[in-house]
């Protein structure tokens, strides 16, 4: 009986989603003229190469135009890590070690993991360092690095993250982000303003503070994701 | 450095990021830091409220891109009033929970960080002028609430938190959907710009977006029938967290509703909807409160009822009604805060927090019973306490709009309120205490916090003029959509840090 | 004529996929009894909405909004760039969705520890 009701509800929901969506023309250009922008999309496309010298417009939006959103997002991540720590907290008894619950893995996996792991870390670092030039950025690069850690954690029973180091990296990266923002307030005129010289387009050191913030975000995301994964894997069941 | 609205968010975030490191250095620091941060923010609030009263709305441009290309913070008399209220309540919550979990410092660290983030999220949500930023701050509030609800190990916190999470995830899904549809129509995310372009959006689309937003934010604002999460969350969470829900989270939810309905959609037709939904919420909640045997659940349902009342007042939409609504929000924060704080101490050691075990506590815990009784008298609207004025103004506004049925409804509900509150008060003072009942001694911080609230209730009750000036400005600010748009978009051609635009 | 047909097909496919994901996720959250399946359902709903959002920003035959050398040459030929704003917003939304999923999973773990079961019909101590 319940299934029938739910299926009916799904049909209703599906139809009520279909109706507004059919009004939206897929693939039409709603941004309007780029030379005289009236929508935010067009404005960002026109101003980014000239004023910010950043090639990846999305990075510019995430870090500069809507940098405040990114600050909120970074705090959401921080909250998730803190919340998980608080929810899963267990008083450590004497001598009890948390251990990963993975079963021992095969020789092939262990050898392969050791081989790929440094490459993954380098790829992740490359992605977040070049966030303003190529697709990618802090979040993407941090996630790649955390995946590398996850690979090692699942292949080796005793590979652990050092939570003290992770906490320090997390906090320092967060402080860098807010600190750069406050720097914008002091040196420039507004919070998170781009107060460093912007350089030329497609250079590694272009975009002012944008690469700096994105590198900090990359470290923070990597540290947080790795910490969360480690916490979730280190659960003894009794 | 010039004081500006961004301090409300940057400073607590900095402190939250610093706290894990500083706590390793010195364990006592983690309790003091929130106090320092909140005191500083209190100072910022005072400065900004003065500035906004004399010079008009403050717009703060962020990252150097003025509206509508960037995000900006909008400090109007209304948003500023709410922000100040939230900071003040957070400070009192900090005082109340100063000695929290003294035994084990690791959970205490997480607790203080989560509380501070809850405050940051609420204040940020109220101050932002951008709709996606609004969504991000809503998620900050949501995540902190989920973690805080599940804080205690030995209660059903995890279950209440999971239920809350499911419903909360629905609400953020709906709001995100609303933002998607809205962006496809207007091409901008700035609230003032959306208000301008809303007129060109075809009506069926407008209705869909409005429904999505109303249901999405209605969940946070505890509108019927979306408030199923609230009683469990309030009763299973630690008591200071319950106060935070009533004083911060719900206020943020109601603000969201009001901002969307008043500014973005310009209120056409939605006013009566709000009145109806508010009325249903009020009646259902108060009747359910009557049937509760657990003190905390009773207070939770009463809180939902008060929010229904606020929604009715905002739905009526006249200046007097909005004035009454904002006054009620203020009163609800301080009175419910006092009730939750004192109520928690009363039922601290009773099984299941049942009321029936409270007989005779009036003699054994005189101060706390006095606080609770004061709160009970205030919330049903008896003079000379603060609650009287807000009820009066809303009733007057309803009379002015010739909504006599509404007046009858509100008075009938007030009788219900009197019944279930005085039931508790009566039990406190008449009746014999059972042997072996253990009283919980309140902490010094708790007593100070409760006293401040009690004094505030008395003072506002006797001299409401202390507050009415600010509330009147706030009411004008929220009703005047055109002024909001002019203020925000007027800074388009200059990149300025803090722009005071004279009204 | 050919181009328009392909774009029609594309629009049905993408919008259909997004709505389909949302409905599947909704089904999982409402019907399934195992807590982890419910959390996965939430994730699927999120994925559907993100897909929808990005689809809104798409422009037919557009290219990605990056001003690399190749990008600049494409723009000079008259190729339009896709709307960058939904992509930036979805970036934020994905991270937020991850945060909620992570907290949900940790709550499931705690519920499992406490009740020794992860099925919702066996955990209802509070009134649902």
mmCIF file with all atom_site columns, N, CA and C in Angstrom, chain B residues 14-63:
data_model
loop_
_atom_site.group_PDB
_atom_site.id
_atom_site.type_symbol
_atom_site.label_atom_id
_atom_site.label_alt_id
_atom_site.label_comp_id
_atom_site.label_asym_id
_atom_site.label_entity_id
_atom_site.label_seq_id
_atom_site.pdbx_PDB_ins_code
_atom_site.Cartn_x
_atom_site.Cartn_y
_atom_site.Cartn_z
_atom_site.occupancy
_atom_site.B_iso_or_equiv
_atom_site.pdbx_formal_charge
_atom_site.auth_seq_id
_atom_site.auth_comp_id
_atom_site.auth_asym_id
_atom_site.auth_atom_id
_atom_site.pdbx_PDB_model_num
ATOM 1   N N  . UNK B 1 14 ? 37.642 32.705 12.143 1.00 0.00 ? 14 UNK B N  1
ATOM 2   C CA . UNK B 1 14 ? 39.056 32.661 12.505 1.00 0.00 ? 14 UNK B CA 1
ATOM 3   C C  . UNK B 1 14 ? 39.233 31.967 13.846 1.00 0.00 ? 14 UNK B C  1
ATOM 4   N N  . UNK B 1 15 ? 38.364 32.354 14.804 1.00 0.00 ? 15 UNK B N  1
ATOM 5   C CA . UNK B 1 15 ? 38.458 31.741 16.126 1.00 0.00 ? 15 UNK B CA 1
ATOM 6   C C  . UNK B 1 15 ? 38.192 30.249 16.050 1.00 0.00 ? 15 UNK B C  1
ATOM 7   N N  . UNK B 1 16 ? 37.195 29.837 15.254 1.00 0.00 ? 16 UNK B N  1
ATOM 8   C CA . UNK B 1 16 ? 36.871 28.412 15.148 1.00 0.00 ? 16 UNK B CA 1
ATOM 9   C C  . UNK B 1 16 ? 38.033 27.643 14.548 1.00 0.00 ? 16 UNK B C  1
ATOM 10  N N  . UNK B 1 17 ? 38.737 28.230 13.568 1.00 0.00 ? 17 UNK B N  1
ATOM 11  C CA . UNK B 1 17 ? 39.879 27.539 12.984 1.00 0.00 ? 17 UNK B CA 1
ATOM 12  C C  . UNK B 1 17 ? 41.052 27.490 13.958 1.00 0.00 ? 17 UNK B C  1
ATOM 13  N N  . UNK B 1 18 ? 41.148 28.520 14.812 1.00 0.00 ? 18 UNK B N  1
ATOM 14  C CA . UNK B 1 18 ? 42.257 28.560 15.752 1.00 0.00 ? 18 UNK B CA 1
ATOM 15  C C  . UNK B 1 18 ? 42.049 27.630 16.932 1.00 0.00 ? 18 UNK B C  1
ATOM 16  N N  . UNK B 1 19 ? 40.778 27.381 17.280 1.00 0.00 ? 19 UNK B N  1
ATOM 17  C CA . UNK B 1 19 ? 40.545 26.690 18.538 1.00 0.00 ? 19 UNK B CA 1
ATOM 18  C C  . UNK B 1 19 ? 41.157 25.305 18.636 1.00 0.00 ? 19 UNK B C  1
ATOM 19  N N  . UNK B 1 20 ? 41.132 24.476 17.569 1.00 0.00 ? 20 UNK B N  1
ATOM 20  C CA . UNK B 1 20 ? 41.768 23.159 17.753 1.00 0.00 ? 20 UNK B CA 1
ATOM 21  C C  . UNK B 1 20 ? 43.245 23.271 18.106 1.00 0.00 ? 20 UNK B C  1
ATOM 22  N N  . UNK B 1 21 ? 43.938 24.264 17.525 1.00 0.00 ? 21 UNK B N  1
ATOM 23  C CA . UNK B 1 21 ? 45.359 24.408 17.844 1.00 0.00 ? 21 UNK B CA 1
ATOM 24  C C  . UNK B 1 21 ? 45.544 24.937 19.254 1.00 0.00 ? 21 UNK B C  1
ATOM 25  N N  . UNK B 1 22 ? 44.782 25.992 19.587 1.00 0.00 ? 22 UNK B N  1
ATOM 26  C CA . UNK B 1 22 ? 44.984 26.615 20.892 1.00 0.00 ? 22 UNK B CA 1
ATOM 27  C C  . UNK B 1 22 ? 44.599 25.673 22.018 1.00 0.00 ? 22 UNK B C  1
ATOM 28  N N  . UNK B 1 23 ? 43.631 24.782 21.743 1.00 0.00 ? 23 UNK B N  1
ATOM 29  C CA . UNK B 1 23 ? 43.207 23.889 22.814 1.00 0.00 ? 23 UNK B CA 1
ATOM 30  C C  . UNK B 1 23 ? 44.309 22.922 23.171 1.00 0.00 ? 23 UNK B C  1
ATOM 31  N N  . UNK B 1 24 ? 45.184 22.612 22.189 1.00 0.00 ? 24 UNK B N  1
ATOM 32  C CA . UNK B 1 24 ? 46.292 21.719 22.522 1.00 0.00 ? 24 UNK B CA 1
ATOM 33  C C  . UNK B 1 24 ? 47.293 22.424 23.420 1.00 0.00 ? 24 UNK B C  1
ATOM 34  N N  . UNK B 1 25 ? 47.333 23.750 23.302 1.00 0.00 ? 25 UNK B N  1
ATOM 35  C CA . UNK B 1 25 ? 48.288 24.500 24.110 1.00 0.00 ? 25 UNK B CA 1
ATOM 36  C C  . UNK B 1 25 ? 47.808 24.600 25.548 1.00 0.00 ? 25 UNK B C  1
ATOM 37  N N  . UNK B 1 26 ? 46.558 25.069 25.693 1.00 0.00 ? 26 UNK B N  1
ATOM 38  C CA . UNK B 1 26 ? 46.042 25.278 27.038 1.00 0.00 ? 26 UNK B CA 1
ATOM 39  C C  . UNK B 1 26 ? 44.568 24.932 27.055 1.00 0.00 ? 26 UNK B C  1
ATOM 40  N N  . UNK B 1 27 ? 44.180 23.967 27.888 1.00 0.00 ? 27 UNK B N  1
ATOM 41  C CA . UNK B 1 27 ? 42.815 23.470 27.834 1.00 0.00 ? 27 UNK B CA 1
ATOM 42  C C  . UNK B 1 27 ? 41.790 24.532 28.227 1.00 0.00 ? 27 UNK B C  1
ATOM 43  N N  . UNK B 1 28 ? 42.169 25.498 29.027 1.00 0.00 ? 28 UNK B N  1
ATOM 44  C CA . UNK B 1 28 ? 41.165 26.455 29.484 1.00 0.00 ? 28 UNK B CA 1
ATOM 45  C C  . UNK B 1 28 ? 40.822 27.485 28.426 1.00 0.00 ? 28 UNK B C  1
ATOM 46  N N  . UNK B 1 29 ? 41.730 27.624 27.448 1.00 0.00 ? 29 UNK B N  1
ATOM 47  C CA . UNK B 1 29 ? 41.493 28.643 26.429 1.00 0.00 ? 29 UNK B CA 1
ATOM 48  C C  . UNK B 1 29 ? 40.190 28.402 25.692 1.00 0.00 ? 29 UNK B C  1
ATOM 49  N N  . UNK B 1 30 ? 39.865 27.107 25.499 1.00 0.00 ? 30 UNK B N  1
ATOM 50  C CA . UNK B 1 30 ? 38.746 26.851 24.610 1.00 0.00 ? 30 UNK B CA 1
ATOM 51  C C  . UNK B 1 30 ? 37.434 27.330 25.189 1.00 0.00 ? 30 UNK B C  1
ATOM 52  N N  . UNK B 1 31 ? 37.350 27.483 26.502 1.00 0.00 ? 31 UNK B N  1
ATOM 53  C CA . UNK B 1 31 ? 36.099 28.003 27.046 1.00 0.00 ? 31 UNK B CA 1
ATOM 54  C C  . UNK B 1 31 ? 36.044 29.507 26.970 1.00 0.00 ? 31 UNK B C  1
ATOM 55  N N  . UNK B 1 32 ? 37.210 30.139 27.009 1.00 0.00 ? 32 UNK B N  1
ATOM 56  C CA . UNK B 1 32 ? 37.224 31.600 27.096 1.00 0.00 ? 32 UNK B CA 1
ATOM 57  C C  . UNK B 1 32 ? 37.088 32.232 25.726 1.00 0.00 ? 32 UNK B C  1
ATOM 58  N N  . UNK B 1 33 ? 37.637 31.582 24.709 1.00 0.00 ? 33 UNK B N  1
ATOM 59  C CA . UNK B 1 33 ? 37.659 32.212 23.376 1.00 0.00 ? 33 UNK B CA 1
ATOM 60  C C  . UNK B 1 33 ? 36.270 32.577 22.878 1.00 0.00 ? 33 UNK B C  1
ATOM 61  N N  . UNK B 1 34 ? 35.259 31.683 22.955 1.00 0.00 ? 34 UNK B N  1
ATOM 62  C CA . UNK B 1 34 ? 33.941 32.118 22.479 1.00 0.00 ? 34 UNK B CA 1
ATOM 63  C C  . UNK B 1 34 ? 33.465 33.358 23.203 1.00 0.00 ? 34 UNK B C  1
ATOM 64  N N  . UNK B 1 35 ? 33.727 33.434 24.499 1.00 0.00 ? 35 UNK B N  1
ATOM 65  C CA . UNK B 1 35 ? 33.300 34.611 25.239 1.00 0.00 ? 35 UNK B CA 1
ATOM 66  C C  . UNK B 1 35 ? 33.938 35.877 24.706 1.00 0.00 ? 35 UNK B C  1
ATOM 67  N N  . UNK B 1 36 ? 35.252 35.804 24.438 1.00 0.00 ? 36 UNK B N  1
ATOM 68  C CA . UNK B 1 36 ? 35.947 36.991 23.916 1.00 0.00 ? 36 UNK B CA 1
ATOM 69  C C  . UNK B 1 36 ? 35.367 37.381 22.562 1.00 0.00 ? 36 UNK B C  1
ATOM 70  N N  . UNK B 1 37 ? 35.220 36.366 21.695 1.00 0.00 ? 37 UNK B N  1
ATOM 71  C CA . UNK B 1 37 ? 34.700 36.650 20.349 1.00 0.00 ? 37 UNK B CA 1
ATOM 72  C C  . UNK B 1 37 ? 33.319 37.286 20.435 1.00 0.00 ? 37 UNK B C  1
ATOM 73  N N  . UNK B 1 38 ? 32.442 36.699 21.262 1.00 0.00 ? 38 UNK B N  1
ATOM 74  C CA . UNK B 1 38 ? 31.077 37.212 21.326 1.00 0.00 ? 38 UNK B CA 1
ATOM 75  C C  . UNK B 1 38 ? 31.034 38.597 21.951 1.00 0.00 ? 38 UNK B C  1
ATOM 76  N N  . UNK B 1 39 ? 31.903 38.863 22.918 1.00 0.00 ? 39 UNK B N  1
ATOM 77  C CA . UNK B 1 39 ? 31.924 40.211 23.479 1.00 0.00 ? 39 UNK B CA 1
ATOM 78  C C  . UNK B 1 39 ? 32.332 41.209 22.411 1.00 0.00 ? 39 UNK B C  1
ATOM 79  N N  . UNK B 1 40 ? 33.377 40.862 21.637 1.00 0.00 ? 40 UNK B N  1
ATOM 80  C CA . UNK B 1 40 ? 33.799 41.770 20.575 1.00 0.00 ? 40 UNK B CA 1
ATOM 81  C C  . UNK B 1 40 ? 32.673 41.990 19.574 1.00 0.00 ? 40 UNK B C  1
ATOM 82  N N  . UNK B 1 41 ? 31.958 40.897 19.228 1.00 0.00 ? 41 UNK B N  1
ATOM 83  C CA . UNK B 1 41 ? 30.866 41.042 18.267 1.00 0.00 ? 41 UNK B CA 1
ATOM 84  C C  . UNK B 1 41 ? 29.739 41.869 18.861 1.00 0.00 ? 41 UNK B C  1
ATOM 85  N N  . UNK B 1 42 ? 29.551 41.775 20.181 1.00 0.00 ? 42 UNK B N  1
ATOM 86  C CA . UNK B 1 42 ? 28.547 42.622 20.813 1.00 0.00 ? 42 UNK B CA 1
ATOM 87  C C  . UNK B 1 42 ? 28.908 44.085 20.633 1.00 0.00 ? 42 UNK B C  1
ATOM 88  N N  . UNK B 1 43 ? 30.196 44.382 20.808 1.00 0.00 ? 43 UNK B N  1
ATOM 89  C CA . UNK B 1 43 ? 30.646 45.765 20.601 1.00 0.00 ? 43 UNK B CA 1
ATOM 90  C C  . UNK B 1 43 ? 30.401 46.195 19.157 1.00 0.00 ? 43 UNK B C  1
ATOM 91  N N  . UNK B 1 44 ? 30.720 45.300 18.216 1.00 0.00 ? 44 UNK B N  1
ATOM 92  C CA . UNK B 1 44 ? 30.497 45.615 16.794 1.00 0.00 ? 44 UNK B CA 1
ATOM 93  C C  . UNK B 1 44 ? 29.017 45.897 16.552 1.00 0.00 ? 44 UNK B C  1
ATOM 94  N N  . UNK B 1 45 ? 28.148 45.058 17.171 1.00 0.00 ? 45 UNK B N  1
ATOM 95  C CA . UNK B 1 45 ? 26.709 45.261 16.982 1.00 0.00 ? 45 UNK B CA 1
ATOM 96  C C  . UNK B 1 45 ? 26.283 46.628 17.454 1.00 0.00 ? 45 UNK B C  1
ATOM 97  N N  . UNK B 1 46 ? 26.757 47.020 18.627 1.00 0.00 ? 46 UNK B N  1
ATOM 98  C CA . UNK B 1 46 ? 26.339 48.315 19.174 1.00 0.00 ? 46 UNK B CA 1
ATOM 99  C C  . UNK B 1 46 ? 26.755 49.438 18.221 1.00 0.00 ? 46 UNK B C  1
ATOM 100 N N  . UNK B 1 47 ? 28.021 49.384 17.783 1.00 0.00 ? 47 UNK B N  1
ATOM 101 C CA . UNK B 1 47 ? 28.499 50.430 16.867 1.00 0.00 ? 47 UNK B CA 1
ATOM 102 C C  . UNK B 1 47 ? 27.652 50.476 15.597 1.00 0.00 ? 47 UNK B C  1
ATOM 103 N N  . UNK B 1 48 ? 27.408 49.292 15.017 1.00 0.00 ? 48 UNK B N  1
ATOM 104 C CA . UNK B 1 48 ? 26.694 49.263 13.740 1.00 0.00 ? 48 UNK B CA 1
ATOM 105 C C  . UNK B 1 48 ? 25.238 49.664 13.902 1.00 0.00 ? 48 UNK B C  1
ATOM 106 N N  . UNK B 1 49 ? 24.611 49.258 15.014 1.00 0.00 ? 49 UNK B N  1
ATOM 107 C CA . UNK B 1 49 ? 23.218 49.646 15.207 1.00 0.00 ? 49 UNK B CA 1
ATOM 108 C C  . UNK B 1 49 ? 23.103 51.166 15.329 1.00 0.00 ? 49 UNK B C  1
ATOM 109 N N  . UNK B 1 50 ? 24.050 51.756 16.016 1.00 0.00 ? 50 UNK B N  1
ATOM 110 C CA . UNK B 1 50 ? 24.034 53.216 16.105 1.00 0.00 ? 50 UNK B CA 1
ATOM 111 C C  . UNK B 1 50 ? 24.188 53.833 14.728 1.00 0.00 ? 50 UNK B C  1
ATOM 112 N N  . UNK B 1 51 ? 25.152 53.271 13.982 1.00 0.00 ? 51 UNK B N  1
ATOM 113 C CA . UNK B 1 51 ? 25.419 53.856 12.667 1.00 0.00 ? 51 UNK B CA 1
ATOM 114 C C  . UNK B 1 51 ? 24.218 53.728 11.751 1.00 0.00 ? 51 UNK B C  1
ATOM 115 N N  . UNK B 1 52 ? 23.557 52.582 11.829 1.00 0.00 ? 52 UNK B N  1
ATOM 116 C CA . UNK B 1 52 ? 22.438 52.395 10.908 1.00 0.00 ? 52 UNK B CA 1
ATOM 117 C C  . UNK B 1 52 ? 21.258 53.256 11.318 1.00 0.00 ? 52 UNK B C  1
ATOM 118 N N  . UNK B 1 53 ? 21.152 53.549 12.599 1.00 0.00 ? 53 UNK B N  1
ATOM 119 C CA . UNK B 1 53 ? 20.047 54.394 13.036 1.00 0.00 ? 53 UNK B CA 1
ATOM 120 C C  . UNK B 1 53 ? 20.237 55.824 12.585 1.00 0.00 ? 53 UNK B C  1
ATOM 121 N N  . UNK B 1 54 ? 21.494 56.283 12.562 1.00 0.00 ? 54 UNK B N  1
ATOM 122 C CA . UNK B 1 54 ? 21.703 57.677 12.171 1.00 0.00 ? 54 UNK B CA 1
ATOM 123 C C  . UNK B 1 54 ? 21.926 57.823 10.680 1.00 0.00 ? 54 UNK B C  1
ATOM 124 N N  . UNK B 1 55 ? 22.625 56.874 10.071 1.00 0.00 ? 55 UNK B N  1
ATOM 125 C CA . UNK B 1 55 ? 23.019 57.112 8.683  1.00 0.00 ? 55 UNK B CA 1
ATOM 126 C C  . UNK B 1 55 ? 22.295 56.234 7.674  1.00 0.00 ? 55 UNK B C  1
ATOM 127 N N  . UNK B 1 56 ? 21.496 55.285 8.112  1.00 0.00 ? 56 UNK B N  1
ATOM 128 C CA . UNK B 1 56 ? 20.802 54.472 7.122  1.00 0.00 ? 56 UNK B CA 1
ATOM 129 C C  . UNK B 1 56 ? 21.504 53.153 6.871  1.00 0.00 ? 56 UNK B C  1
ATOM 130 N N  . UNK B 1 57 ? 20.945 52.393 5.949  1.00 0.00 ? 57 UNK B N  1
ATOM 131 C CA . UNK B 1 57 ? 21.419 51.037 5.694  1.00 0.00 ? 57 UNK B CA 1
ATOM 132 C C  . UNK B 1 57 ? 22.883 51.005 5.318  1.00 0.00 ? 57 UNK B C  1
ATOM 133 N N  . UNK B 1 58 ? 23.560 50.001 5.845  1.00 0.00 ? 58 UNK B N  1
ATOM 134 C CA . UNK B 1 58 ? 24.980 49.838 5.540  1.00 0.00 ? 58 UNK B CA 1
ATOM 135 C C  . UNK B 1 58 ? 25.109 48.687 4.553  1.00 0.00 ? 58 UNK B C  1
ATOM 136 N N  . UNK B 1 59 ? 25.743 48.942 3.455  1.00 0.00 ? 59 UNK B N  1
ATOM 137 C CA . UNK B 1 59 ? 25.995 47.878 2.483  1.00 0.00 ? 59 UNK B CA 1
ATOM 138 C C  . UNK B 1 59 ? 27.484 47.604 2.511  1.00 0.00 ? 59 UNK B C  1
ATOM 139 N N  . UNK B 1 60 ? 27.839 46.353 2.721  1.00 0.00 ? 60 UNK B N  1
ATOM 140 C CA . UNK B 1 60 ? 29.257 46.056 2.644  1.00 0.00 ? 60 UNK B CA 1
ATOM 141 C C  . UNK B 1 60 ? 29.553 45.225 1.418  1.00 0.00 ? 60 UNK B C  1
ATOM 142 N N  . UNK B 1 61 ? 30.416 45.736 0.606  1.00 0.00 ? 61 UNK B N  1
ATOM 143 C CA . UNK B 1 61 ? 30.813 45.043 -0.616 1.00 0.00 ? 61 UNK B CA 1
ATOM 144 C C  . UNK B 1 61 ? 31.939 44.084 -0.281 1.00 0.00 ? 61 UNK B C  1
ATOM 145 N N  . UNK B 1 62 ? 31.883 42.870 -0.803 1.00 0.00 ? 62 UNK B N  1
ATOM 146 C CA . UNK B 1 62 ? 32.924 41.894 -0.502 1.00 0.00 ? 62 UNK B CA 1
ATOM 147 C C  . UNK B 1 62 ? 33.751 41.607 -1.738 1.00 0.00 ? 62 UNK B C  1
ATOM 148 N N  . UNK B 1 63 ? 35.009 41.348 -1.545 1.00 0.00 ? 63 UNK B N  1
ATOM 149 C CA . UNK B 1 63 ? 35.941 40.986 -2.605 1.00 0.00 ? 63 UNK B CA 1
ATOM 150 C C  . UNK B 1 63 ? 36.030 42.055 -3.674 1.00 0.00 ? 63 UNK B C  1
#
